[in-house]
CSV table of C-alpha atoms and ligand atoms in Angstrom, one decimal:
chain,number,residue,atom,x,y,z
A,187,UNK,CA,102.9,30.2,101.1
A,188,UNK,CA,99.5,28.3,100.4
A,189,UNK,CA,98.2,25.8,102.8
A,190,UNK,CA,99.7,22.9,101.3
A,191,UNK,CA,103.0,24.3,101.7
A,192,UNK,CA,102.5,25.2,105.1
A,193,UNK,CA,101.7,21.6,105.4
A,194,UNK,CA,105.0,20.1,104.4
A,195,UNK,CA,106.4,22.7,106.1
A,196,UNK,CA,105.6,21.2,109.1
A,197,UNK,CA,108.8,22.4,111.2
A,198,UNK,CA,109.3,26.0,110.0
A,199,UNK,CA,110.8,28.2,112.3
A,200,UNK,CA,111.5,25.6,114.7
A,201,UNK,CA,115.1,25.3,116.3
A,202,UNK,CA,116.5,21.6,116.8
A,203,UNK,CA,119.9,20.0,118.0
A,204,UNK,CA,120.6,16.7,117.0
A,205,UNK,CA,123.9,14.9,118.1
A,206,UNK,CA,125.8,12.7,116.3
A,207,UNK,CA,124.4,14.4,113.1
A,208,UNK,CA,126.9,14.0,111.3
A,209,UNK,CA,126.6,10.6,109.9
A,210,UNK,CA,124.5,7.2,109.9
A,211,UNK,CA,120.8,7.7,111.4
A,212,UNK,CA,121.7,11.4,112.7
A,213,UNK,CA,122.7,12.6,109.2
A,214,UNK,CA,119.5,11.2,108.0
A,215,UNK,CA,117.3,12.7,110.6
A,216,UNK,CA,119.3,16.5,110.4
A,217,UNK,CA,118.3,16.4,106.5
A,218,UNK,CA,114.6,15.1,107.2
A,219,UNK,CA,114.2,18.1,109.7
A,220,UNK,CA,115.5,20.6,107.9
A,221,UNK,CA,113.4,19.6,104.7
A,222,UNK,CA,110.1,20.6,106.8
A,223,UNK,CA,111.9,23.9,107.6
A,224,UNK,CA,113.8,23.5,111.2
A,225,UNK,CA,117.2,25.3,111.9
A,226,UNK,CA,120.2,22.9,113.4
A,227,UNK,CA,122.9,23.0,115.3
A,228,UNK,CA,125.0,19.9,114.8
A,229,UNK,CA,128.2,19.0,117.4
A,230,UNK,CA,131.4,17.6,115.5
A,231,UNK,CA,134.4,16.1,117.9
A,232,UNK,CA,137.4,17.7,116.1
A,233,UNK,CA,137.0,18.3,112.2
A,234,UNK,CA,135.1,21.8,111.5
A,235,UNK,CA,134.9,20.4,108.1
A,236,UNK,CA,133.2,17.8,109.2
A,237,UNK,CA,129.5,19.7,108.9
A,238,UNK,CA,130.4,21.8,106.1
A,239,UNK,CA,129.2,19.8,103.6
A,240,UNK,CA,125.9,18.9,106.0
A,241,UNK,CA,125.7,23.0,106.6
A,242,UNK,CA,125.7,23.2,102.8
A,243,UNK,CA,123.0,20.7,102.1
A,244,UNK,CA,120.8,22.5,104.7
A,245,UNK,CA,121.4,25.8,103.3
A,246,UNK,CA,120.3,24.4,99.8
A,247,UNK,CA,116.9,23.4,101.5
A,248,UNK,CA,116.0,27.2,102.6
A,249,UNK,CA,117.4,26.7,106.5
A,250,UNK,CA,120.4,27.2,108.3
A,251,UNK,CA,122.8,24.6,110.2
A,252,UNK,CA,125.9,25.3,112.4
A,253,UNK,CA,128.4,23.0,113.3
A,254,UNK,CA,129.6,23.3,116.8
A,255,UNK,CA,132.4,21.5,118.7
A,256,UNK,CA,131.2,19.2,121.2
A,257,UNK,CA,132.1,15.9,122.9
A,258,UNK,CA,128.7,14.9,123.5
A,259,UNK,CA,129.2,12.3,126.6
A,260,UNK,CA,130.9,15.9,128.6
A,261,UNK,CA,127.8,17.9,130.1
A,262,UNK,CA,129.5,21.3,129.3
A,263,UNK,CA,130.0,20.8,126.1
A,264,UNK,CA,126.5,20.1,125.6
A,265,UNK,CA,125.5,23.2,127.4
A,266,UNK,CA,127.2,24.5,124.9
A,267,UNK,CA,125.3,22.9,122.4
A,268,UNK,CA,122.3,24.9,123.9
A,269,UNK,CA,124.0,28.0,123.6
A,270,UNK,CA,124.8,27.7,120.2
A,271,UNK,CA,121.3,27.2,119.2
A,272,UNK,CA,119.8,29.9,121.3
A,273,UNK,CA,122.7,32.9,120.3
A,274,UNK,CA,121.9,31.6,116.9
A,275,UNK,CA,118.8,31.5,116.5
A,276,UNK,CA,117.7,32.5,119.5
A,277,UNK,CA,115.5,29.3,120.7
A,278,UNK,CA,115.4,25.4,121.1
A,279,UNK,CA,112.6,23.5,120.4
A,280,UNK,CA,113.5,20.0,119.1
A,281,UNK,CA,116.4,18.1,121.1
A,282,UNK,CA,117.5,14.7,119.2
A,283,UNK,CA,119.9,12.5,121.5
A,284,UNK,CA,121.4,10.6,119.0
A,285,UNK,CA,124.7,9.9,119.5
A,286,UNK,CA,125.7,6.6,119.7
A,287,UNK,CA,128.9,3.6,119.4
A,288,UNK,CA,128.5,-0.2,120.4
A,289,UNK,CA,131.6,-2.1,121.1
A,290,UNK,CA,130.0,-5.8,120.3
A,291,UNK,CA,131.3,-7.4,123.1
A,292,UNK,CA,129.6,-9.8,126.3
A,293,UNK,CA,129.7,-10.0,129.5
A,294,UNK,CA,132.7,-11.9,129.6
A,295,UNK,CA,135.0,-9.6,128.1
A,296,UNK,CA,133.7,-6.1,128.1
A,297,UNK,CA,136.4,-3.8,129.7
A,298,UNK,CA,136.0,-0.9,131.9
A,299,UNK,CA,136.9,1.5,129.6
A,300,UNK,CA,134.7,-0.1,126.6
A,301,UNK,CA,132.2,0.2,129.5
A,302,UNK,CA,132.4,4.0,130.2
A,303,UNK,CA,132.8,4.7,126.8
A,304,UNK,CA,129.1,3.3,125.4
A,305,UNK,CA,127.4,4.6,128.4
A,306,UNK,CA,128.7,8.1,128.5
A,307,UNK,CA,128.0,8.6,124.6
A,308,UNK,CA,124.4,6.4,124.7
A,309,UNK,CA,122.8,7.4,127.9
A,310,UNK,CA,124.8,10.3,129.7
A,311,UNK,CA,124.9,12.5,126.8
A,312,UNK,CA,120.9,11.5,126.2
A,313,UNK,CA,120.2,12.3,130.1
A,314,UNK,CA,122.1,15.7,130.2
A,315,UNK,CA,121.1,16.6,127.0
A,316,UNK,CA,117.4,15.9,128.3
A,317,UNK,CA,118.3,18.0,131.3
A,318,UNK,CA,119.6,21.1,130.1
A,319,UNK,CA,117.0,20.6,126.8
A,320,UNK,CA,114.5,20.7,129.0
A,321,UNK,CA,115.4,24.0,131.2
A,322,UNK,CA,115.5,26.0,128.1
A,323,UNK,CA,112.2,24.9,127.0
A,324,UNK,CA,111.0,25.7,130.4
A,325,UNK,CA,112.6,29.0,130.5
A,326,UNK,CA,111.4,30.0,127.3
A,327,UNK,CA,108.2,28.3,127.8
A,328,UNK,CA,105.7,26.5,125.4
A,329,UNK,CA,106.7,23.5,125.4
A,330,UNK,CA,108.9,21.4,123.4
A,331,UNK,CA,109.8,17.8,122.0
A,332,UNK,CA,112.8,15.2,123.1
A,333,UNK,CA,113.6,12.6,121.3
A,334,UNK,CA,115.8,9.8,121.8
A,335,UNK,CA,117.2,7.8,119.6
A,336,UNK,CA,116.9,4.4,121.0
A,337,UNK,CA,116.9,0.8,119.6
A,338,UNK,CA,115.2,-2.5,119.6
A,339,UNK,CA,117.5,-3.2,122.2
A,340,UNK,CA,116.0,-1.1,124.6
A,341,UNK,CA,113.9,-4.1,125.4
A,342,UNK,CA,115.3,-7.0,123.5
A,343,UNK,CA,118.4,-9.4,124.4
A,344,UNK,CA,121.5,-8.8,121.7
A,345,UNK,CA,123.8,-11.1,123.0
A,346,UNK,CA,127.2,-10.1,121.9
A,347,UNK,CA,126.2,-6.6,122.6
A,348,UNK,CA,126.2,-5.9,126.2
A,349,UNK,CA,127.0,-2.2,127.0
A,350,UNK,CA,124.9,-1.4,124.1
A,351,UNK,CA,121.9,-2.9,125.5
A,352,UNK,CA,122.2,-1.6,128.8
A,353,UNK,CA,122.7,2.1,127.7
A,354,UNK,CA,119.8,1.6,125.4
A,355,UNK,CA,118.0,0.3,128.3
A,356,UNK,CA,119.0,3.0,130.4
A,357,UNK,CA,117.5,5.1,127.8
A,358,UNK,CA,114.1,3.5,127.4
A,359,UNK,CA,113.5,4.5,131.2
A,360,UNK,CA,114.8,8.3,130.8
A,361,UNK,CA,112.4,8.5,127.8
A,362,UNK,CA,109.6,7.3,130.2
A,363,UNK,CA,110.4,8.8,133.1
A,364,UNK,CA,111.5,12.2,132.0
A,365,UNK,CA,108.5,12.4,129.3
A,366,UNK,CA,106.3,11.8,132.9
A,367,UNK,CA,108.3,14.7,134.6
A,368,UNK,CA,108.5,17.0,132.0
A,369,UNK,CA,104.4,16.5,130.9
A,370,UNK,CA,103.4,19.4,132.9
A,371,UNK,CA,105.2,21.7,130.9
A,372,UNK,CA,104.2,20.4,127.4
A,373,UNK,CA,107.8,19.1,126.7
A,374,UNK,CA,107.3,15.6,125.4
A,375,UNK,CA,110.0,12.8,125.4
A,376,UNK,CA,109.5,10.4,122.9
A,377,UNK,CA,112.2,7.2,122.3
A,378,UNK,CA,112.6,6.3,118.6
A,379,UNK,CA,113.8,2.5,118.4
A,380,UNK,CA,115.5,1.2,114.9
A,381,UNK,CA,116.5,-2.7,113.9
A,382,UNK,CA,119.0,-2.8,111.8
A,383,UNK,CA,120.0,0.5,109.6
A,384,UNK,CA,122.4,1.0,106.6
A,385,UNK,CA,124.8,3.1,108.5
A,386,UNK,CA,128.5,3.0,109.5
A,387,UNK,CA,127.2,0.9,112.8
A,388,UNK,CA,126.0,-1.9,111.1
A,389,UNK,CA,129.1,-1.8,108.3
A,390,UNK,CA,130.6,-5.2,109.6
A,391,UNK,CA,127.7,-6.8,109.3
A,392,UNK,CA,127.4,-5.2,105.9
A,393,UNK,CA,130.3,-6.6,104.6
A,394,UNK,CA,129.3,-9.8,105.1
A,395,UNK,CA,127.3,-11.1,102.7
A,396,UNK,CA,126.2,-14.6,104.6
A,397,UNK,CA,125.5,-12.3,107.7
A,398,UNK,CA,123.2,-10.1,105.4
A,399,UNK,CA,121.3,-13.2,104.1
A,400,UNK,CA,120.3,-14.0,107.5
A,401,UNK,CA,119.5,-10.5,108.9
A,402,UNK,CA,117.3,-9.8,106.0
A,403,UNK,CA,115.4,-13.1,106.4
A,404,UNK,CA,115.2,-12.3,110.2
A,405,UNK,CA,113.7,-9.2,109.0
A,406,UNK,CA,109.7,-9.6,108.2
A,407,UNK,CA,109.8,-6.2,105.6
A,408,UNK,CA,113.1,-8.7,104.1
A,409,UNK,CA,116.0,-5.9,104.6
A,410,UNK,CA,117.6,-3.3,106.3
A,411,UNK,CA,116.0,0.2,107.0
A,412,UNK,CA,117.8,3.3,105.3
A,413,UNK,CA,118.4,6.0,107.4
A,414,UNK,CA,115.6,8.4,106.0
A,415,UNK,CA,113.5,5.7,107.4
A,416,UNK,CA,114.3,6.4,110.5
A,417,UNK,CA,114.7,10.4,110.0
A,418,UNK,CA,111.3,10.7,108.5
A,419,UNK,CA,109.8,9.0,111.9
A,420,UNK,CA,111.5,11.5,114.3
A,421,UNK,CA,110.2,14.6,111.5
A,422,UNK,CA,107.0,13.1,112.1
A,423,UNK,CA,107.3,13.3,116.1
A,424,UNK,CA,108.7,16.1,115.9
A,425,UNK,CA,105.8,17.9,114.9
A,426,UNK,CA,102.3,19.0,115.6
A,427,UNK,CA,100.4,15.8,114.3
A,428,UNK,CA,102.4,13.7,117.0
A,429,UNK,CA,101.4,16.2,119.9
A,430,UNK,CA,100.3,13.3,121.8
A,431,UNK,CA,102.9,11.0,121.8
A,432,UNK,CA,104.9,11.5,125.0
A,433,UNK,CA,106.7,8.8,127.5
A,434,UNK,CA,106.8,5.7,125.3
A,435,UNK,CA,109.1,4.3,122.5
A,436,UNK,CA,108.0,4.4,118.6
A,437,UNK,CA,109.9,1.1,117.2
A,438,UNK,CA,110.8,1.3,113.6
A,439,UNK,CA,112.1,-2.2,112.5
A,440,UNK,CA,110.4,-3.5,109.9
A,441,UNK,CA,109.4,-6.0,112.3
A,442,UNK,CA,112.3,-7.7,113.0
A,443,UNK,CA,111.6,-7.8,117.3
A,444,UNK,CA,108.5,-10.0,116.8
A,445,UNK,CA,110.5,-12.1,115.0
A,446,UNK,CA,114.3,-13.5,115.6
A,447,UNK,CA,116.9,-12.6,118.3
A,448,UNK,CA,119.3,-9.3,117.7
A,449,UNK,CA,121.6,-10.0,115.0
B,6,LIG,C1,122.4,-2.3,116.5
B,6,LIG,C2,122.8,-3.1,115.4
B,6,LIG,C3,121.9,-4.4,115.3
B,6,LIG,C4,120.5,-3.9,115.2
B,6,LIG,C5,119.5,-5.1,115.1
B,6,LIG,C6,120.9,-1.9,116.4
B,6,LIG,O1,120.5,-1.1,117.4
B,6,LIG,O2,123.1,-1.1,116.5
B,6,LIG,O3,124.2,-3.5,115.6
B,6,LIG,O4,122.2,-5.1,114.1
B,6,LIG,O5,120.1,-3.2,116.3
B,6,LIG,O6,119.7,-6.1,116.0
């Protein structure tokens, strides 16, 4: 390998899990990770098939996925995420807390169980996997990256969209609080926060064409981001060049949080 491979190879070797990675921004970022050389473990709720065809399009890249079963929001399950990826292939490096569902509903008539349900996918899945990410980086040693994938919303009011906000909230403070925790042993936290993506999320919106006019025009770079948009930012975090880069939130969003309320 000459230098300039080794350069786009920036993630060779590397060991990452990233949840929800089988569709929308996960998909994205699973593909971007394994084009600069990283092994991945995947979770999938019921379908084995699901990852096959994700397995197969890593496999075609030179690296190796494996799909295991896992409901993300249940803290064994995601141990046994972390399992997986160390009988495998016998490390973790790279933990991507991804997973993620918004109901679209207010204050006024979010129920309980729509409630519990956003929270325990957004932010306890992202604070347990942070947790047991982080004690097998420690026990292994080295060091080791987080990353969350957050939102605009993190910060910014969507009205409409109140769990959502408040789990992405939730996760703007584990980013910075775990990221200044964990500094002492090298394992940076880093929050990635998207506007509006292409993805099975945003599909109502999508099919609405008068809705797209105005979310584009809300949008300063005048459309929606496609998910290797957002993969090719958390590849870049991921690796040696953002070494320094811990406890904070990279927004992605074409600009659209300087600009207009959450559409
Ligand atoms: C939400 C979308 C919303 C976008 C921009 C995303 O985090 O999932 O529903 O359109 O932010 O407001």
């Amino acid at each position: 390998m000459n230098d300039r491979e080794e350069n786009t190879m920036n993630l060779k070797g590397k060991v990452a899990i990233v949840t929800g990675g089988n569709s929308g921004i996960g998909l994205a970022i699973v593909l971007e990770l394994a084009k600069q050389g990283a092994n991945i473990v995947i979770d999938y709720v019921s379908h084995p098939e699901a990852t096959e065809a994700l397995e197969k399009q890593v496999a075609d890249l030179g690296d190796q996925a494996i799909g295991v079963e896992a409901d993300v929001s249940k803290v064994d399950d995601l141990q046994n995420l972390i399992e997986a990826a160390v009988q495998r292939f016998g490390r973790l490096d790279i933990m991507v807390n991804n997973a993620g569902v918004e109901t679209r509903t207010s204050v006024l008539d979010t129920t309980e169980e729509q409630y519990e349900k956003v929270l325990a996918i957004n932010l306890k899945s992202a604070f347990f996997g942070t947790q047991l990410a982080a004690k097998q980086m420690v026990k292994q040693g080295g060091g080791g990256r987080i990353i969350n994938i957050s939102s605009v919303h993190e910060d910014w009011p969507m009205p409409g969209n109140t769990p959502y906000c408040l789990s992405k909230g939730g996760m703007r403070m584990l980013t910075r609080t775990a990221g200044v925790e964990l500094a002492p042993h090298n394992i940076l936290v880093v929050g990635v926060g998207p506007g509006a993506v292409a993805t099975p999320i945003n599909l109502s919106t999508m099919k609405d064409p008068a809705l797209m006019k105005k979310l584009d025009a809300a949008i300063p770079l005048g459309r929606m981001a496609q998910p290797e948009e957002i993969g090719s930012v958390v590849a870049f975090l991921a690796g040696d060049g953002a070494r320094y880069i811990t406890a904070t939130t990279i927004f992605a969003d074409g600009g659209i949080m300087q600009s207009s309320p959450g559409l």
